[in-house]
Coordinates of C-alpha atoms (C1' of nucleotides) in Angstrom, one line a residue:
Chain A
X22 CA 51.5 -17.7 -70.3
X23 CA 50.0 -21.2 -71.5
X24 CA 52.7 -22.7 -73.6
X25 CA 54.6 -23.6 -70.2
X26 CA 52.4 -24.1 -68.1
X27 CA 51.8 -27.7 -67.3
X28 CA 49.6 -27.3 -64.3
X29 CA 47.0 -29.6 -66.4
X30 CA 49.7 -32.5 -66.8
X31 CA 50.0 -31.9 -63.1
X32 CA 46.9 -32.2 -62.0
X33 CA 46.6 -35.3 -64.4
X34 CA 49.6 -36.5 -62.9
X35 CA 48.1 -36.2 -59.1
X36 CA 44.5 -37.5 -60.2
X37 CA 45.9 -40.7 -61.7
X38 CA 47.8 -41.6 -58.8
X39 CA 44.9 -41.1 -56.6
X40 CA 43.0 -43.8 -59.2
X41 CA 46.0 -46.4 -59.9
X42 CA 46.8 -46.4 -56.0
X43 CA 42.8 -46.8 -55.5
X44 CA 42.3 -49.0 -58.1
X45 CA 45.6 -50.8 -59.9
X46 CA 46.0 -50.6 -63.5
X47 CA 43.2 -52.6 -64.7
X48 CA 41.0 -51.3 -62.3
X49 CA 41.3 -47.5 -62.9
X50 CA 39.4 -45.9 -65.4
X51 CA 40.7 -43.4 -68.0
X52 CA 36.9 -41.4 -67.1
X53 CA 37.6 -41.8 -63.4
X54 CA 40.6 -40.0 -63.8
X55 CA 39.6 -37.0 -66.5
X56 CA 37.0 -36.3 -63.7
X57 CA 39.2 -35.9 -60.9
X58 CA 41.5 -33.7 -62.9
X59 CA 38.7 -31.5 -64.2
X60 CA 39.4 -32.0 -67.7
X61 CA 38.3 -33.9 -71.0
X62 CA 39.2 -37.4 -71.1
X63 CA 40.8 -37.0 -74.8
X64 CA 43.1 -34.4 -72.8
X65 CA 44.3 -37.3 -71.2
X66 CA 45.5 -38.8 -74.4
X67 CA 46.8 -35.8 -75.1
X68 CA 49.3 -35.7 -72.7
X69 CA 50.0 -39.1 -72.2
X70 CA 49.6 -41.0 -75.5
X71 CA 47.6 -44.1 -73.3
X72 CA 46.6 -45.6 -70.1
X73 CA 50.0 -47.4 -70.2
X74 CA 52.2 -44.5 -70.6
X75 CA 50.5 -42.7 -68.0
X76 CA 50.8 -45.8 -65.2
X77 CA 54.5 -46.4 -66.2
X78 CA 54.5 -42.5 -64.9
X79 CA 53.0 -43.2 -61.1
X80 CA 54.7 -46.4 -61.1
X81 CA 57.7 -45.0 -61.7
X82 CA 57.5 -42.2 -59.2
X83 CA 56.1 -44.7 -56.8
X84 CA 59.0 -46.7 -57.0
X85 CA 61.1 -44.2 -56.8
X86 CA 59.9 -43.0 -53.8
X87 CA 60.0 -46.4 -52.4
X88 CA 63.5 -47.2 -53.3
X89 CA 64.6 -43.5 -52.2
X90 CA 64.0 -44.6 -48.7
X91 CA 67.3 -46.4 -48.8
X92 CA 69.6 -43.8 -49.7
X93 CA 70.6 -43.3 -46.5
X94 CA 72.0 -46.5 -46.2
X95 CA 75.4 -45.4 -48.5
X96 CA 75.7 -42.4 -45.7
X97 CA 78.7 -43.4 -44.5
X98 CA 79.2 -40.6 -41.8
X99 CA 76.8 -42.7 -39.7
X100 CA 77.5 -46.2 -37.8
X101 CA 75.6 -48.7 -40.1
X102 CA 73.6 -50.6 -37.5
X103 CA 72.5 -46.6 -36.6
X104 CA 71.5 -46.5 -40.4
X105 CA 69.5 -49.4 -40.6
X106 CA 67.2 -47.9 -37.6
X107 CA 67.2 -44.6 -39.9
X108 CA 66.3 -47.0 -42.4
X109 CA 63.0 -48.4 -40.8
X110 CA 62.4 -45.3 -39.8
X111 CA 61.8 -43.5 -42.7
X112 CA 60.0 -46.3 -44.5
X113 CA 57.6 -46.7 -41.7
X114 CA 57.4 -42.8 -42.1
X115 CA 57.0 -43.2 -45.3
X116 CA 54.2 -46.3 -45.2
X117 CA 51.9 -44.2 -43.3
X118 CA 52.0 -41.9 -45.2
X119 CA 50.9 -43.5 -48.5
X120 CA 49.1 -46.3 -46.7
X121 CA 47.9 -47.5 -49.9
X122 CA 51.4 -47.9 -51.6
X123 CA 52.6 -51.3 -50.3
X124 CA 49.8 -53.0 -51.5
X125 CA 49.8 -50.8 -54.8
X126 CA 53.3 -51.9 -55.8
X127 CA 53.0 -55.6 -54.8
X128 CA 50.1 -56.1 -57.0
X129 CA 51.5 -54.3 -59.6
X130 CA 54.9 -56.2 -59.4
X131 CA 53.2 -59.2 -59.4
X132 CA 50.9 -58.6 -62.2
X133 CA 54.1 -57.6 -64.6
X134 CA 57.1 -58.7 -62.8
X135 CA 58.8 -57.7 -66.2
X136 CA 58.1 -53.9 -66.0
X137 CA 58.9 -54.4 -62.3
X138 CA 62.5 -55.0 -63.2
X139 CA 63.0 -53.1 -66.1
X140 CA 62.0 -50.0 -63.6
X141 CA 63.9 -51.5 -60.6
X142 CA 67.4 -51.0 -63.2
X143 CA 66.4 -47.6 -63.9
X144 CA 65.2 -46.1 -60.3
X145 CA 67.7 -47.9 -58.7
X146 CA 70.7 -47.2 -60.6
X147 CA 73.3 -45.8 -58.7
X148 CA 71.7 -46.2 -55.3
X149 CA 72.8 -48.9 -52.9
X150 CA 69.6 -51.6 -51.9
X151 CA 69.7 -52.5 -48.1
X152 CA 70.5 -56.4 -48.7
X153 CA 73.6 -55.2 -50.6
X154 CA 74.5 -52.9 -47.7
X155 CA 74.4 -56.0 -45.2
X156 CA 75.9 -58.8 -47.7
X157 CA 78.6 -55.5 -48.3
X158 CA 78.8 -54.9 -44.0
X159 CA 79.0 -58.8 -43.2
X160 CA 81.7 -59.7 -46.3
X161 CA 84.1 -56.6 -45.0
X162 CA 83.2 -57.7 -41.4
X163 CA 81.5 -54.0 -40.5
X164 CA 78.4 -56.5 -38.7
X165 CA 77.9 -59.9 -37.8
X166 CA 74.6 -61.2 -39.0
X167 CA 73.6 -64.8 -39.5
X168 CA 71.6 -64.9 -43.0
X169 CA 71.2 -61.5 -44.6
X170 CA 68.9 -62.6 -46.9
X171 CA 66.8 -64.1 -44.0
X172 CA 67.3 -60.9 -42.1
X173 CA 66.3 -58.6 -44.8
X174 CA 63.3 -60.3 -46.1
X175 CA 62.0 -60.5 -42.3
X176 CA 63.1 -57.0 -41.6
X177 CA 60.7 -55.9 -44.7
X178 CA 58.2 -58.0 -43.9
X179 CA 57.6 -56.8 -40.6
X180 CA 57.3 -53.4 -41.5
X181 CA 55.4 -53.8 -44.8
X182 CA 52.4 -56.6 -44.4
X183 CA 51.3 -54.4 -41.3
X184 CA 50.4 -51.9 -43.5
X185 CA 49.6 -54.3 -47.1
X186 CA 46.8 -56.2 -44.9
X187 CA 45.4 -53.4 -42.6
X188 CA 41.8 -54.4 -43.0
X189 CA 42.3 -57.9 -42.2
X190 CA 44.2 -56.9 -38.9
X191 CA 41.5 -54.5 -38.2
X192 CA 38.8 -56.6 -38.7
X193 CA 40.8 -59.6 -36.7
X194 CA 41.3 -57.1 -33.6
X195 CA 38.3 -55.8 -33.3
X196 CA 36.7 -58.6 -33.3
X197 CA 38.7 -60.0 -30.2
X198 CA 37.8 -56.7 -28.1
X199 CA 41.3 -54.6 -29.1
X200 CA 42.4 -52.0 -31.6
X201 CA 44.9 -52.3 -34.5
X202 CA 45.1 -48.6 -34.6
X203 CA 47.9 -46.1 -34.7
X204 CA 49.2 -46.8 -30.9
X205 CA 49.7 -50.6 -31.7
X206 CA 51.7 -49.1 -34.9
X207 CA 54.0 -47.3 -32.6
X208 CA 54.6 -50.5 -30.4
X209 CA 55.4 -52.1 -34.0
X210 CA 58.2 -49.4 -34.3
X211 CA 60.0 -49.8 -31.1
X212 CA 59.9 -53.9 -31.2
X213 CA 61.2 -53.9 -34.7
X214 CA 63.9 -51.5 -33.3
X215 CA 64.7 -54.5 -30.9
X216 CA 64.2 -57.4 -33.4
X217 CA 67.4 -55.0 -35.6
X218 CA 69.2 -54.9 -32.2
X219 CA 69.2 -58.8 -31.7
X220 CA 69.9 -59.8 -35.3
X221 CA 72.6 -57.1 -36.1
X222 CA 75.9 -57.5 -34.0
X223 CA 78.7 -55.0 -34.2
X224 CA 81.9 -56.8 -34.1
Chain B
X28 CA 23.0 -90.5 -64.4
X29 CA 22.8 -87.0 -65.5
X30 CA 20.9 -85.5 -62.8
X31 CA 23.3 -85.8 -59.8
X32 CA 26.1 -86.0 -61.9
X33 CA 27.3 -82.5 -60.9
X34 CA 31.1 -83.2 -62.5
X35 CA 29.9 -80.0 -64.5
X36 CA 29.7 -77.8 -61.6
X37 CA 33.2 -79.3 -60.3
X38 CA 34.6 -78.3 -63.1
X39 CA 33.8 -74.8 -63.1
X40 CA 35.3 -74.2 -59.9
X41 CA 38.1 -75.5 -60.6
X42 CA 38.8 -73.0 -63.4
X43 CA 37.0 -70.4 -61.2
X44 CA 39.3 -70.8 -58.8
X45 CA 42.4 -71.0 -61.0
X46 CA 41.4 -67.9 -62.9
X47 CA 40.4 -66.3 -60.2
X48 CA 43.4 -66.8 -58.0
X49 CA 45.5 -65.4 -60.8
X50 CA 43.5 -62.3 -62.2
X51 CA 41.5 -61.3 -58.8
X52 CA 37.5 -60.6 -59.6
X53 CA 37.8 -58.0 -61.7
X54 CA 40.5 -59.3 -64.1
X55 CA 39.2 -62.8 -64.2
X56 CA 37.1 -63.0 -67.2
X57 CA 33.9 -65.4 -67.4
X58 CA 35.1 -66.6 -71.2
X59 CA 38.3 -67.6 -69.5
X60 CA 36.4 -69.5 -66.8
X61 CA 34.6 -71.2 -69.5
X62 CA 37.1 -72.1 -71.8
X63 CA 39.3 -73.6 -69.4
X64 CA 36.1 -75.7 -68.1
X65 CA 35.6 -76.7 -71.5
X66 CA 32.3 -76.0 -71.8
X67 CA 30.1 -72.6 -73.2
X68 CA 29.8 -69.7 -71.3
X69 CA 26.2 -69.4 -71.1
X70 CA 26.7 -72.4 -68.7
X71 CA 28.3 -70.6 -66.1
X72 CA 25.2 -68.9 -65.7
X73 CA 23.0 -71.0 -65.5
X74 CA 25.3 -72.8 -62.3
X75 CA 26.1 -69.8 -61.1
X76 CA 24.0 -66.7 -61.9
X77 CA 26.7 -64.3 -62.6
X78 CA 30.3 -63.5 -62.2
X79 CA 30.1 -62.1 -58.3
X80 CA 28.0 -65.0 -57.5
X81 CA 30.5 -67.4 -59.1
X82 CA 33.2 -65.8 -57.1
X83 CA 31.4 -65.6 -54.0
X84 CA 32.0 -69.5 -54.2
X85 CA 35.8 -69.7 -54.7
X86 CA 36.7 -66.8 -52.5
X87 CA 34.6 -68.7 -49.4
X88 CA 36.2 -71.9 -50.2
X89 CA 39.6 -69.7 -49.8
X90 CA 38.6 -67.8 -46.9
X91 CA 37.3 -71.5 -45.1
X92 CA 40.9 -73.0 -45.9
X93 CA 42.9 -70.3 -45.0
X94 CA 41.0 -70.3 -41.1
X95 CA 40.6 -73.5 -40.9
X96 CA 44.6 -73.9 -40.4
X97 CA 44.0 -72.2 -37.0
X98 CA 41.8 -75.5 -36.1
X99 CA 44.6 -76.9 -34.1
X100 CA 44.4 -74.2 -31.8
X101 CA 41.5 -76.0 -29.7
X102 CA 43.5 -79.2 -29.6
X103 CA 43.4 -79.0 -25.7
X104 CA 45.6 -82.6 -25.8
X105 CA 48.5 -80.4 -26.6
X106 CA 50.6 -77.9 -24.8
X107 CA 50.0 -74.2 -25.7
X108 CA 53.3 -73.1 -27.6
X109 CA 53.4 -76.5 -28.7
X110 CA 50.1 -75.9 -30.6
X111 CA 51.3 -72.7 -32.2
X112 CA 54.5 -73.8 -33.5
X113 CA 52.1 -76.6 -35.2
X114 CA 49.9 -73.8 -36.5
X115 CA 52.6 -71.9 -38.2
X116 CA 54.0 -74.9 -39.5
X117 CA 50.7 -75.7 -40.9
X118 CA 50.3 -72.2 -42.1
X119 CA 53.3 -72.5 -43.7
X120 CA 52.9 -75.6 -45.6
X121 CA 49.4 -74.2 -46.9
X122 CA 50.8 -70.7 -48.3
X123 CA 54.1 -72.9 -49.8
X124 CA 51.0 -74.9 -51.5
X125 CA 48.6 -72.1 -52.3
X126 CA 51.5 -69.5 -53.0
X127 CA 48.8 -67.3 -54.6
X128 CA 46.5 -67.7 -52.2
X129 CA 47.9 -64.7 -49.6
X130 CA 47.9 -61.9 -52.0
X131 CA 44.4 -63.3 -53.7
X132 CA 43.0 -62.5 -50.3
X133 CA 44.8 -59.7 -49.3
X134 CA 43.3 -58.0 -52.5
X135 CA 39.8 -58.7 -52.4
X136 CA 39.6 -58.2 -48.7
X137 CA 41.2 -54.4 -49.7
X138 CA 38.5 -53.9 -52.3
X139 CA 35.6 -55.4 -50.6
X140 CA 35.9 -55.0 -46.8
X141 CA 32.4 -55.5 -45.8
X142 CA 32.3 -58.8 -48.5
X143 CA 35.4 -60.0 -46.1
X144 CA 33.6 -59.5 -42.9
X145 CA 30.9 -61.2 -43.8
X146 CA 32.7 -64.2 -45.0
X147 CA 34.5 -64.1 -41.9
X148 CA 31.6 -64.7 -39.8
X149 CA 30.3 -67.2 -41.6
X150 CA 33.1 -69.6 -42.0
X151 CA 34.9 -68.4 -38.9
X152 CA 31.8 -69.5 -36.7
X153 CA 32.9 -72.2 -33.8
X154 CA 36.1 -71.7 -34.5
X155 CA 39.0 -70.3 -32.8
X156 CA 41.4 -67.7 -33.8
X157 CA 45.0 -67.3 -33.6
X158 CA 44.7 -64.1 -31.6
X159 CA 41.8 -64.9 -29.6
X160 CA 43.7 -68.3 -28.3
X161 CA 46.4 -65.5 -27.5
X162 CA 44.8 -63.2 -25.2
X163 CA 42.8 -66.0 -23.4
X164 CA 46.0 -68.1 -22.6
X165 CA 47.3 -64.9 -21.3
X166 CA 44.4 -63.9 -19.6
X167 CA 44.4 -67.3 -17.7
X168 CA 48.6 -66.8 -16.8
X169 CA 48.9 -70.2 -19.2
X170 CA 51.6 -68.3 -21.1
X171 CA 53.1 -64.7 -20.9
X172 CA 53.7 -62.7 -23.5
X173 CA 54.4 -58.7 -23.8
X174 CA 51.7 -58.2 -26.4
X175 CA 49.7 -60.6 -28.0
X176 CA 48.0 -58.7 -31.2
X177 CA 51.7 -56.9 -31.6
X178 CA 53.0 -61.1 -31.7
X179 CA 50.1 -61.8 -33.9
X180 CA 50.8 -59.5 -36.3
X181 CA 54.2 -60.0 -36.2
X182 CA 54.1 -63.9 -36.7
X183 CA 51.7 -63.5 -39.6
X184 CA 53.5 -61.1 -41.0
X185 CA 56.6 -62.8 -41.0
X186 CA 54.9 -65.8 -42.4
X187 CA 52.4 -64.3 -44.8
X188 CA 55.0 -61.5 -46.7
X189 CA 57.7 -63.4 -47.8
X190 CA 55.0 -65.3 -50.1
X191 CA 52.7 -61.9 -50.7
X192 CA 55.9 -60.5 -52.2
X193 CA 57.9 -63.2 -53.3
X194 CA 58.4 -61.8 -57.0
X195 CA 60.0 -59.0 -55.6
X196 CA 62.6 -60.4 -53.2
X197 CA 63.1 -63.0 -56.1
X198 CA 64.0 -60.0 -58.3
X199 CA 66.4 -58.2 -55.3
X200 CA 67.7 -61.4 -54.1
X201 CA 68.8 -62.2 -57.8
X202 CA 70.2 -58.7 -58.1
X203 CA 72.3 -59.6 -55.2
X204 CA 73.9 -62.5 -55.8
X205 CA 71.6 -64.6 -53.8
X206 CA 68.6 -66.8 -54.1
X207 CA 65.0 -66.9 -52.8
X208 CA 64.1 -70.5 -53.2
X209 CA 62.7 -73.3 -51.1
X210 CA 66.1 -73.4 -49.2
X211 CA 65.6 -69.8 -48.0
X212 CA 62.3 -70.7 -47.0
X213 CA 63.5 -73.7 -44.9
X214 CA 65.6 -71.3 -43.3
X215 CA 62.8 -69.1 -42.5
X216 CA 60.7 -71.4 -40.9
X217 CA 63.4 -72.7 -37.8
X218 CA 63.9 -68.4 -37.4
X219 CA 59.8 -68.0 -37.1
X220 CA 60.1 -70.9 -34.7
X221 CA 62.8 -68.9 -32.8
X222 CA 60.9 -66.2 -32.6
X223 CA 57.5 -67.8 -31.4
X224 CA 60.1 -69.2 -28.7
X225 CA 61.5 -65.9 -28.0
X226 CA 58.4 -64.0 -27.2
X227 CA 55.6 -66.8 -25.8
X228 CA 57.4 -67.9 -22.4
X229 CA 55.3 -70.3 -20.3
X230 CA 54.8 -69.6 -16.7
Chain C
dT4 C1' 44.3 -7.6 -86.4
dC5 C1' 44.9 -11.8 -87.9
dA6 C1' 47.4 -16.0 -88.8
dT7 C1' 49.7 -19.7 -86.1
dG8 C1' 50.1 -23.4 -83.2
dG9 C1' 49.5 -25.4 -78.8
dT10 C1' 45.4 -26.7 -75.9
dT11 C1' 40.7 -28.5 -75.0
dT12 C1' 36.3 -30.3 -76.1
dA13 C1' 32.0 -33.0 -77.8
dA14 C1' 30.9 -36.6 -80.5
dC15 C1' 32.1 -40.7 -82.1
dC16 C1' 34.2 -45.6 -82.9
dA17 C1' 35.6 -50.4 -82.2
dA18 C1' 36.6 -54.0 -79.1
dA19 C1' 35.8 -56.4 -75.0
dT20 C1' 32.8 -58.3 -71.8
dG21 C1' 29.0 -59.8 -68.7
dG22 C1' 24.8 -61.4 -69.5
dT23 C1' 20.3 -63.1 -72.2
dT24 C1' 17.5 -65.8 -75.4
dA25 C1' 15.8 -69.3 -78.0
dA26 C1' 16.4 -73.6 -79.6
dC27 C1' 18.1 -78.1 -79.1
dA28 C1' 19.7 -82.5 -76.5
dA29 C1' 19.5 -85.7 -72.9
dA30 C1' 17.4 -87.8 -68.8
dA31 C1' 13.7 -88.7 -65.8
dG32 C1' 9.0 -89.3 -64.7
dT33 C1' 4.5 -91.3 -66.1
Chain D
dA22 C1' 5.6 -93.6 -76.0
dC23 C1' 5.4 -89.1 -74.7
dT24 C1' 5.7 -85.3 -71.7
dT25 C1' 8.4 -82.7 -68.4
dT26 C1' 12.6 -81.3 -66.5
dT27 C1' 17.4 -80.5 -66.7
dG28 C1' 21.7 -79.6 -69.2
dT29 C1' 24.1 -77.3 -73.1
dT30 C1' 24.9 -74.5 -77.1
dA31 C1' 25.3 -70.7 -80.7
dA32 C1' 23.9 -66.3 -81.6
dC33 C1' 22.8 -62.1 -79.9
dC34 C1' 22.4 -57.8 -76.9
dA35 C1' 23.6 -53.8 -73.9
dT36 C1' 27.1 -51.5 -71.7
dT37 C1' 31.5 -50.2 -70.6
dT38 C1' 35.8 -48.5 -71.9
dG39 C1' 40.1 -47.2 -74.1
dG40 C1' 41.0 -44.6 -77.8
dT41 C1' 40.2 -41.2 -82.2
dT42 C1' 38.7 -37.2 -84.8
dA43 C1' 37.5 -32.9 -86.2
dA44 C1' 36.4 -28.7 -84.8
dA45 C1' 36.7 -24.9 -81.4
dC46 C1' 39.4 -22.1 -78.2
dC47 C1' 42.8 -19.0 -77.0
dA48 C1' 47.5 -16.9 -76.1
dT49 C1' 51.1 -14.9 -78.8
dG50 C1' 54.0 -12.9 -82.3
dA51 C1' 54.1 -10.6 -86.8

DNA sequence: TCATGGTTTAACCAAATGGTTAACAAAAGT
DNA sequence: ACTTTTGTTAACCATTTGGTTAAACCATGA
């Protein structure tokens, strides 16, 4: 049947977040993405009134996905320093998969920190952020942790720029004779592992 | 005198770099440039041919400033971990000067790699980098440390990040009950010098 | 079968934007 | 003085690009 079927809005869905994660929102084009779709650029507008409405839609998801990492931080069956190594984890999991999203997001965030937060209220709501989980661990004495603020930007930082300035880490390796590749990813993983275990102390 | 009177050409940059440092190349927009040279925007082209040109400029200067922090790396006068607690503190000061300088890069080194590598050649030539300074004071047994481009990219991460995404841990920070200021910052730097103590350890 | 309404397209439009031209103004050279 | 070179401008041009329109397509229910 074709009333139902939305496999075109899919496919729009999937092409423009191959373009806006490519390109940002200025830089995509409405063409660009028609083409990868396989459709009519007025279809676009179709579906999605304008180029606005249908980048609120990827950012949105994006973010959610983004934010959804942290869910498992309000698992309270687990110890909570285990959950913050779950928690690094899953976003380094998550950050190679999308390579592309880090970068994506801080630009975009930056370029309309207003949107930023009126989406942070929405994706977020209900779900616990990981600075709130250690202000929350440290107040009811769960963890003992010098500056969680400190700790949590550094945390994210180490896990995130990484990935948001790949190229300049490869070009910087390679030319000094070594390889910012994959395996040098891994040794990331476990020395960030160690950095949670020396900031984070049970009480 | 009018002919060596290039106040003209000054000018321009300065907006070309102001604009560009906000908007990137592609969202920087040559009447922009003009009008906040105060002049017409014909002129622009006829200092600097066109809008890549033009950037090409401001995005050297940039690339030249940003490198030339690592200078102090050859300062032979001065012990080895010495001179990189220096160089982050320098580092540091720069990006809390040039806050939009670290994400300007990162994004048009992400669109235009091979622009980037070129650049880096040129402005890079003579001097030493961070990570090259790195392996040879290992090589030579002056310092040991695990592994130097894991360090590397560590220590600029921890350094570059907070700035590259400071509208968003503004936003989560605020969300939180806390603050991301200058004080944070302050903070930050004594914890990056912990860390450079923590992992370089003289032999 | 044919009228209906959601879906899709080709052609078009208006605005924005990088870049050009031709003319003029100001210095510098002679 | 006057000619040549350099600096500056207003008006214009071509292209790109987001968005619109009117017509065609096509599945479905009467």
């Amino acid at each position: 049947m074709k009333l139902i079927d939305s496999s075109t809005e899919h496919k729009i869905l999937e092409a423009a977040k191959t373009e806006f994660l490519e390109f940002g929102l200025y830089g995509a084009r409405m063409q660009n993405i028609a083409n990868r779709a396989g459709i009519n650029k007025a279809l676009l507008h179709y579906y999605f009134r304008n180029k606005e409405k249908l980048f609120d839609k990827v950012f949105e998801s994006a973010l959610e996905r983004y934010f959804s990492n942290m869910d498992i931080m309000s698992d309270n069956r687990l110890d909570f320093k285990e959950r913050v190594h779950l928690l690094v984890d899953r976003f380094l999991d998550f950050l190679e998969e999308y390579p592309q999203m880090a970068l994506f997001l801080i630009k975009e965030v930056s370029a309309n920190e207003a949107l930023f937060i009126e989406k942070v209220e929405k994706s977020q709501k209900g779900n616990i952020t990981l600075l709130k989980a250690l202000l929350e661990a440290r107040d009811s004495g769960v963890i003992s942790v010098q500056d969680p603020l400190l700790f949590f930007v550094q945390l994210i930082s180490m896990c995130t720029y990484p990935f948001v300035a790949k190229p300049l880490f490869t070009v910087i390796a390679s030319r000094n004779g070594t390889n910012w590749n994959s395996a040098a990813i891994k040794a990331m993983r476990t020395s960030i592992h160690n950095f949670i275990d020396h900031q984070l102390n049970p009480i």
